[in-house]
mmCIF file of C-alpha atoms and ligand atoms in Angstrom:
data_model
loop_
_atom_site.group_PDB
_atom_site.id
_atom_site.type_symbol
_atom_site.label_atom_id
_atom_site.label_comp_id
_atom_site.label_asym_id
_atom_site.label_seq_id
_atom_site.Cartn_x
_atom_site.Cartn_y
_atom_site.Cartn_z
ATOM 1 C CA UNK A 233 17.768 1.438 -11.517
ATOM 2 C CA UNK A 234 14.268 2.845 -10.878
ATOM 3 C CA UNK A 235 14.564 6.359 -8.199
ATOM 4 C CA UNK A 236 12.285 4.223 -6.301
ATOM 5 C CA UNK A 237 11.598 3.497 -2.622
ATOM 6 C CA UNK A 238 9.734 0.044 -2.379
ATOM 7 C CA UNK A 239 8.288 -0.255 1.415
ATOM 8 C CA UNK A 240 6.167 -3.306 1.341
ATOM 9 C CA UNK A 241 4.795 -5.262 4.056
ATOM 10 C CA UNK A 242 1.314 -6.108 5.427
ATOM 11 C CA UNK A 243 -0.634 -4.654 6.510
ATOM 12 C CA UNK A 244 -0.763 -2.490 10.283
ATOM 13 C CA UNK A 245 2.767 -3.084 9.720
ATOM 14 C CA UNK A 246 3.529 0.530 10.212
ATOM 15 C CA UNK A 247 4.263 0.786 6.527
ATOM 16 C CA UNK A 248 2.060 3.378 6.009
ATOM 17 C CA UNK A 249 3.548 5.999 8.348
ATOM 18 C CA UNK A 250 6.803 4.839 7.583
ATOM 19 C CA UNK A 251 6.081 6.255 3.787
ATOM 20 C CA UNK A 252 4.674 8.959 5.018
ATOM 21 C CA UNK A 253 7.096 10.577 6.440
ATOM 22 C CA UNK A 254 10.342 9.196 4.703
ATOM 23 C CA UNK A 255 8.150 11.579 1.688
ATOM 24 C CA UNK A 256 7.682 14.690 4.135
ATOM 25 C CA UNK A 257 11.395 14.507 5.075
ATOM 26 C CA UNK A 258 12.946 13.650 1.677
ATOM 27 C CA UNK A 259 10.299 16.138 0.192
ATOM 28 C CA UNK A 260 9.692 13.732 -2.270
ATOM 29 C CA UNK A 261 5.970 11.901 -3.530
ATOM 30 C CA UNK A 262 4.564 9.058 -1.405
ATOM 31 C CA UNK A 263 1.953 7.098 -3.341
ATOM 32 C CA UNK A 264 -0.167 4.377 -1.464
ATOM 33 C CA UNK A 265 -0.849 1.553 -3.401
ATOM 34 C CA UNK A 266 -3.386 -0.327 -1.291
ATOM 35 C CA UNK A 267 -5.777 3.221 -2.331
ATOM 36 C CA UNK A 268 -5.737 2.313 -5.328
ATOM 37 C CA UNK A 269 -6.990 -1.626 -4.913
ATOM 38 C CA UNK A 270 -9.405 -0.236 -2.215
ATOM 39 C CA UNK A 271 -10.710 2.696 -4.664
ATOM 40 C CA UNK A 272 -11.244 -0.751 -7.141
ATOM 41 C CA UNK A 273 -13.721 -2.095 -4.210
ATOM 42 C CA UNK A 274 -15.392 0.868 -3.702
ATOM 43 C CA UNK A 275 -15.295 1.562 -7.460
ATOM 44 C CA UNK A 276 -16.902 -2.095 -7.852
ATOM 45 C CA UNK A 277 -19.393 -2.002 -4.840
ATOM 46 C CA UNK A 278 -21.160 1.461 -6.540
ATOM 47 C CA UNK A 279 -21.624 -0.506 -9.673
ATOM 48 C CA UNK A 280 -22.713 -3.685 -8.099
ATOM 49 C CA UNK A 281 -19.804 -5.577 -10.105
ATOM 50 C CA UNK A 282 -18.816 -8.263 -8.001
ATOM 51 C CA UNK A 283 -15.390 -8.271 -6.345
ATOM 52 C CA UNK A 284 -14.572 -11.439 -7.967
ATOM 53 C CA UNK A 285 -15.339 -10.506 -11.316
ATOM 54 C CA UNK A 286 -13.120 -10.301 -12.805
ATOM 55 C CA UNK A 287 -14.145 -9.263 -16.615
ATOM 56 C CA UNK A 288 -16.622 -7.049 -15.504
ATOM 57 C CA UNK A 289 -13.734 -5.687 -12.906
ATOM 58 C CA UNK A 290 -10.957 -5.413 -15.836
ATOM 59 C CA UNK A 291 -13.644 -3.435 -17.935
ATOM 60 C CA UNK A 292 -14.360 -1.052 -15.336
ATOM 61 C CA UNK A 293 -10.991 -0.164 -14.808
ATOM 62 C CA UNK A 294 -10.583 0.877 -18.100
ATOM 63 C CA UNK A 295 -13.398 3.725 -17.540
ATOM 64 C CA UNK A 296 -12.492 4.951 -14.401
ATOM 65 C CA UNK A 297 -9.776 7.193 -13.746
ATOM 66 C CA UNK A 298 -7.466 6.901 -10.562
ATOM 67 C CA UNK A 299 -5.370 10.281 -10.061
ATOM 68 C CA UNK A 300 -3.411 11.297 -7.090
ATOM 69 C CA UNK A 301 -3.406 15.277 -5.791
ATOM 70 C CA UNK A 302 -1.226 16.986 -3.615
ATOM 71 C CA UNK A 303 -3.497 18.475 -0.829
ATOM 72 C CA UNK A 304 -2.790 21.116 1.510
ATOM 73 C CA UNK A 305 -0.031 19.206 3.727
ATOM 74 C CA UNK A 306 2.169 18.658 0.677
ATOM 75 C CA UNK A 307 0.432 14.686 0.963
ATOM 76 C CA UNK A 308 -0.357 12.654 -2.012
ATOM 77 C CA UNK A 309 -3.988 11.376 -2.508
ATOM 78 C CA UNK A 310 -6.019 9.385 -4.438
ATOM 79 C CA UNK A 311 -8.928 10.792 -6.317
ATOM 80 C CA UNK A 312 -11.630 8.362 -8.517
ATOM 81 C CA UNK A 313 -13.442 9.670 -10.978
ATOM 82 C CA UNK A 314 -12.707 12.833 -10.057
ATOM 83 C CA UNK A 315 -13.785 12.352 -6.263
ATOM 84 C CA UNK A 316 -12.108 12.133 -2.953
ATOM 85 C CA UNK A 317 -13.263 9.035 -1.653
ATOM 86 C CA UNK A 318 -11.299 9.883 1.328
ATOM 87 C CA UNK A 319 -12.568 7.857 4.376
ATOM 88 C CA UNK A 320 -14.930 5.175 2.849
ATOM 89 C CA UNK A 321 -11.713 4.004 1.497
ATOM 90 C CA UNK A 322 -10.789 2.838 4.903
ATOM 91 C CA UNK A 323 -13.487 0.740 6.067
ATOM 92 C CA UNK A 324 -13.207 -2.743 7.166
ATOM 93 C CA UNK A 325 -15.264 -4.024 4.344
ATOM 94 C CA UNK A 326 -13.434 -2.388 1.865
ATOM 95 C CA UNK A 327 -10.214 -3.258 3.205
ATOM 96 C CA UNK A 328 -11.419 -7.273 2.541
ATOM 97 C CA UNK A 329 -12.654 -5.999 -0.862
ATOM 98 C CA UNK A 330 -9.796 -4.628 -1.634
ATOM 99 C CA UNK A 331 -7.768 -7.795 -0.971
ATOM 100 C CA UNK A 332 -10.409 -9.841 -3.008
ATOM 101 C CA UNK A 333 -10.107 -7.674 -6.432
ATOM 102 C CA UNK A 334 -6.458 -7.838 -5.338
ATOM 103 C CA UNK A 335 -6.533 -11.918 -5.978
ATOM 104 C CA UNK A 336 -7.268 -11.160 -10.114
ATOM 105 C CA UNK A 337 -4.814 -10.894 -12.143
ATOM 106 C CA UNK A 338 -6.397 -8.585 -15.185
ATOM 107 C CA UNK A 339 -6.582 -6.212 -11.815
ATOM 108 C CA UNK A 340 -3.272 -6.364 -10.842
ATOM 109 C CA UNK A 341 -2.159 -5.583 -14.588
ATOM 110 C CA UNK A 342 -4.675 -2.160 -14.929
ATOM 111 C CA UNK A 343 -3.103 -1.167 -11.554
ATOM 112 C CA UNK A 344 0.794 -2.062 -12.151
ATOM 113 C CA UNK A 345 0.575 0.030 -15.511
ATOM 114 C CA UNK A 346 -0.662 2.765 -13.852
ATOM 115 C CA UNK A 347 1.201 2.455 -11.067
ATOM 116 C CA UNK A 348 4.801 2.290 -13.465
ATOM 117 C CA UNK A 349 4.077 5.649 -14.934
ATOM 118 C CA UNK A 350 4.418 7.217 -11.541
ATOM 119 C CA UNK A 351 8.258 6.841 -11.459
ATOM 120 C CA UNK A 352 8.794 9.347 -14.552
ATOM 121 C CA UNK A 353 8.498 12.037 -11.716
ATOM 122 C CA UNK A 354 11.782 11.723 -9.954
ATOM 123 C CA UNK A 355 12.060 9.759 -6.980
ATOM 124 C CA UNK A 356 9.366 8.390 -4.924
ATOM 125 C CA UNK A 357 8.494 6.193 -1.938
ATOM 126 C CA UNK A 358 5.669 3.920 -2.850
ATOM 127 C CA UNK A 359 4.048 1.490 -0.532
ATOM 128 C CA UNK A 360 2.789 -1.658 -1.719
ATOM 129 C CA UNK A 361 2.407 -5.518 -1.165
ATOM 130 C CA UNK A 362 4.621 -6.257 -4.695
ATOM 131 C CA UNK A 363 6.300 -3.134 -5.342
ATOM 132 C CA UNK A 364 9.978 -4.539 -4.516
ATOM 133 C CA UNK A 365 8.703 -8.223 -6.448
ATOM 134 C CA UNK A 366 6.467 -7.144 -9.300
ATOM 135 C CA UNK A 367 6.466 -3.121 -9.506
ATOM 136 C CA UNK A 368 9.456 -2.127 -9.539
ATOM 137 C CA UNK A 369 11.891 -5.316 -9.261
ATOM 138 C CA UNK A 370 14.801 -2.217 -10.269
ATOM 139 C CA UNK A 371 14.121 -0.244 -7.085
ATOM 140 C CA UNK A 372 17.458 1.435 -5.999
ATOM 141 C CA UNK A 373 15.715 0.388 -2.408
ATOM 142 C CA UNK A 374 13.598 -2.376 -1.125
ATOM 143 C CA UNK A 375 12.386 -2.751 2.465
ATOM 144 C CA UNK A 376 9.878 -5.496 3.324
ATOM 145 C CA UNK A 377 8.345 -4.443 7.450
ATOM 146 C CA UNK A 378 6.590 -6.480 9.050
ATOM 147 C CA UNK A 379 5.659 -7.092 13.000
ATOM 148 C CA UNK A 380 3.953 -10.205 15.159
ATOM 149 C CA UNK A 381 -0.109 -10.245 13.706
ATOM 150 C CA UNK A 382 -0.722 -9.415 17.959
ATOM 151 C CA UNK A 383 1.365 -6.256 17.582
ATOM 152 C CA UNK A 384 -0.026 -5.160 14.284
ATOM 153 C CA UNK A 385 -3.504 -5.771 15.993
ATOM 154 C CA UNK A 386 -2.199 -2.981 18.790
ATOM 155 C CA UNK A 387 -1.289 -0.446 16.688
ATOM 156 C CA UNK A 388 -4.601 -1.151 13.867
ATOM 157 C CA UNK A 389 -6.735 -0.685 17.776
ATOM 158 C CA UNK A 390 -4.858 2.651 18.805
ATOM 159 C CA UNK A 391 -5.096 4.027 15.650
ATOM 160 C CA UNK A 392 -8.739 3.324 14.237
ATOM 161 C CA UNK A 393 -10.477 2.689 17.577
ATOM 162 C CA UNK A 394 -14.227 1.561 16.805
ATOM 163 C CA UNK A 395 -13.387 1.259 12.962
ATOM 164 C CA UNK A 396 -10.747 -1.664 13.644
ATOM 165 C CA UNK A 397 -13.909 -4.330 13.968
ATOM 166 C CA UNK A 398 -13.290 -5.688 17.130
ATOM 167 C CA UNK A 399 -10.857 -6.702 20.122
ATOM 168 C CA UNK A 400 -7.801 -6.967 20.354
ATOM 169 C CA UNK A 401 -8.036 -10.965 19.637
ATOM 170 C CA UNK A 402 -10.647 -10.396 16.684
ATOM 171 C CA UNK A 403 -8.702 -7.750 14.690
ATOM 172 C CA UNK A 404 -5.561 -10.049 15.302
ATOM 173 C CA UNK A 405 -7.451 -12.996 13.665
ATOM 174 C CA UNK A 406 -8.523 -10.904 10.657
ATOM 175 C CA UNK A 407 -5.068 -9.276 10.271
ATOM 176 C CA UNK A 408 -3.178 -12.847 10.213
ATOM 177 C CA UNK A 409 -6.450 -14.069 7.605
ATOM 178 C CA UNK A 410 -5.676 -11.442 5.655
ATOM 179 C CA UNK A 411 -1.853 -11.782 5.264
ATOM 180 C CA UNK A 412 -2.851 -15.561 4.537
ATOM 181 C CA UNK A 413 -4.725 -14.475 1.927
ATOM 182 C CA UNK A 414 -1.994 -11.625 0.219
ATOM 183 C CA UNK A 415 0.683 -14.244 0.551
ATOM 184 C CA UNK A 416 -0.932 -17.045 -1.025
ATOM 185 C CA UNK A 417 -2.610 -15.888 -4.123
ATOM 186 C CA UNK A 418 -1.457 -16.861 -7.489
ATOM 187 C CA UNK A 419 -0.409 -13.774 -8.945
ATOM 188 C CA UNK A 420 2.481 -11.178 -7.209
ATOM 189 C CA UNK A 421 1.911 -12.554 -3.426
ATOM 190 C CA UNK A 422 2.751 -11.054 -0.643
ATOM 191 C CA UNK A 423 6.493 -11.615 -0.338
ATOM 192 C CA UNK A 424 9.919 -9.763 0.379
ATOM 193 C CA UNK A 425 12.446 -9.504 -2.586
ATOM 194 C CA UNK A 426 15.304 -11.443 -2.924
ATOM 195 C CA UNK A 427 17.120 -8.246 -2.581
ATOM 196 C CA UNK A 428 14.982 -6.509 0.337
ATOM 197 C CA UNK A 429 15.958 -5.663 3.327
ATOM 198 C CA UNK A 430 13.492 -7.453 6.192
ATOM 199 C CA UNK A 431 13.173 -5.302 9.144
ATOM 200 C CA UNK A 432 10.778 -6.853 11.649
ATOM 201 C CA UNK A 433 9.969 -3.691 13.868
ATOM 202 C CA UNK A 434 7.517 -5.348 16.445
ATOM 203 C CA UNK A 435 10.077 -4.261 19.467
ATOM 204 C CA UNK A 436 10.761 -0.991 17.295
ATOM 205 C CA UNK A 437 9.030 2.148 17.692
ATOM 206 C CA UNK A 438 7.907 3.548 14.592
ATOM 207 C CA UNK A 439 10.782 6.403 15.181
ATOM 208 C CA UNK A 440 12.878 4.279 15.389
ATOM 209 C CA UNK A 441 12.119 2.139 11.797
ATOM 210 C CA UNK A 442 12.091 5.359 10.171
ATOM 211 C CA UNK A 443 15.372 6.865 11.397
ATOM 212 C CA UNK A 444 16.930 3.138 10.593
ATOM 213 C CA UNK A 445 15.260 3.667 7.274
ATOM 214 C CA UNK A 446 16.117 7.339 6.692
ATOM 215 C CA UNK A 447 19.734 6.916 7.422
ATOM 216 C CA UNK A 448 20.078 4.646 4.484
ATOM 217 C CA UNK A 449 18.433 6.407 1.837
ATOM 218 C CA UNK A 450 19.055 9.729 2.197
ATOM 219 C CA UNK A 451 22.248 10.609 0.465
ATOM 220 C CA UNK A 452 20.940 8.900 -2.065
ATOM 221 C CA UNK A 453 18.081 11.181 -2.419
ATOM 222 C CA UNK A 454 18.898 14.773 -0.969
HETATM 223 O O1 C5P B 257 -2.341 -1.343 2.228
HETATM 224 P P1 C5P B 257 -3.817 -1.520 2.349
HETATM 225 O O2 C5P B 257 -4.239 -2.149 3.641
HETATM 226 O O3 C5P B 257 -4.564 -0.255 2.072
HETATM 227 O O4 C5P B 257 -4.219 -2.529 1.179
HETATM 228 C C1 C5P B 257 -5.490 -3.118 1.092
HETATM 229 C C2 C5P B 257 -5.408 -4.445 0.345
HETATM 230 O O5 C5P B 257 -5.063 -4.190 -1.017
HETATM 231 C C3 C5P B 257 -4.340 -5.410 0.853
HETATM 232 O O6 C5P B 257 -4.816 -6.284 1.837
HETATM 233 C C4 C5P B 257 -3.940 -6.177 -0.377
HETATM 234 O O7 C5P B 257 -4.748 -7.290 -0.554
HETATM 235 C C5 C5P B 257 -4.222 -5.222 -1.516
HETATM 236 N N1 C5P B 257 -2.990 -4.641 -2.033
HETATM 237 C C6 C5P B 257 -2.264 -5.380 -2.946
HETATM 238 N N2 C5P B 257 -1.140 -4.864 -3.511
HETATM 239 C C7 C5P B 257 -0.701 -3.636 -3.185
HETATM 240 C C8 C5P B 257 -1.399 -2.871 -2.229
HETATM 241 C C9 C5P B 257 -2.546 -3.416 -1.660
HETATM 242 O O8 C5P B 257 -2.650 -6.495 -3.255
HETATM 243 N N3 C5P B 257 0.381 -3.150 -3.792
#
């Protein structure tokens, strides 16, 4: 069994913070995959390679390097040639790039090997779309959260304001295209495990997914 936390879900699902803190409270690395498939955008959109090239895409990734640092507050981040990319990472566009490069497979393979090596550490909690499925199908733990596209849309609104891309209705519309889009490609959709635990939070607060959450893993871990 891989010392591995899988949280996947889509996305505004929480997720995120979820990792977050399960990492601060365990003390233990929390690596965000969706960084690295938006740094592959960004990465892309700076070279002019299409996002649906997917040679030209594959080659790339060979050349450019995808480390994460610990910064100040003990959190993991992803650096790109070197660079913080830090908040271009999280615009809307680059969020829909990211999910486009996401749809190629010789993508998907640069990123899993890269992604595999980060277990040799000790334990982790890495957030994904296919870490549970395709990543780490040996995870000691698997949890697949998820919430209503209209609650997701709530929390995306409170939490990026102007930089969500619209209302309430319009961010809920692009949330729900989106998870139509993870779930249906060809290669490691968006999916729970056989052997994750579901935990729909959209009546949770996010307290209360991570002290369900906590509460299972950590004698395990501390
Ligand atoms: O999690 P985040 O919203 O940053 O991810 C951006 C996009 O990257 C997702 O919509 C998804 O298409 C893709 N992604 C993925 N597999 C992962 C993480 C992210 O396909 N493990």
């Amino acid at each position: 069994m891989d010392k591995v936390i899988a949280i996947d879900g889509p996305s505004a699902s929480g997720k995120s913070t979820l990792a977050r803190t399960l990492s601060e409270k365990l003390g233990i690395p929390y690596i965000n995959t969706g960084s690295m498939f938006r740094a592959t955008a960004l990465a892309a959109q700076k070279r002019n390679i299409a996002w649906d090239d997917e040679k030209a895409l594959q080659d790339m990734l060979r050349t450019v390097t995808m480390e994460y640092k610990v910064n100040s507050n003990g959190e993991f981040e992803l650096f790109c040639d070197g660079e913080f990319p830090g908040e271009a990472l999280r615009s809307a566009e680059i969020a829909a790039g990211a999910s486009k490069v996401g749809t190629c497979p010789a993508v998907r393979e640069e990123l899993k090997n890269q992604q595999r090596r980060m277990s040799a550490i000790g334990w982790i909690v890495m957030e994904g779309r296919d870490i549970g499925t395709v990543i780490f199908p040996d995870a000691e733990f698997k949890f697949f959260i998820t919430a209503s596209p209209l609650e997701r849309a709530r929390r995306r609104l409170a939490q990026e304001g102007d930089k969500a891309g619209g209302t309430l209705e319009e961010v809920a519309a692009a949330i729900a295209a989106r998870d139509e889009q993870d779930s249906n490609r060809a290669v490691a959709p968006l999916k729970p495990a056989a052997d994750a635990e579901l935990v729909d939070n959209s009546n949770m607060t996010l307290e209360e997914t991570f002290n369900y959450i906590y509460n299972k893993v950590k004698d395990a871990v501390l």
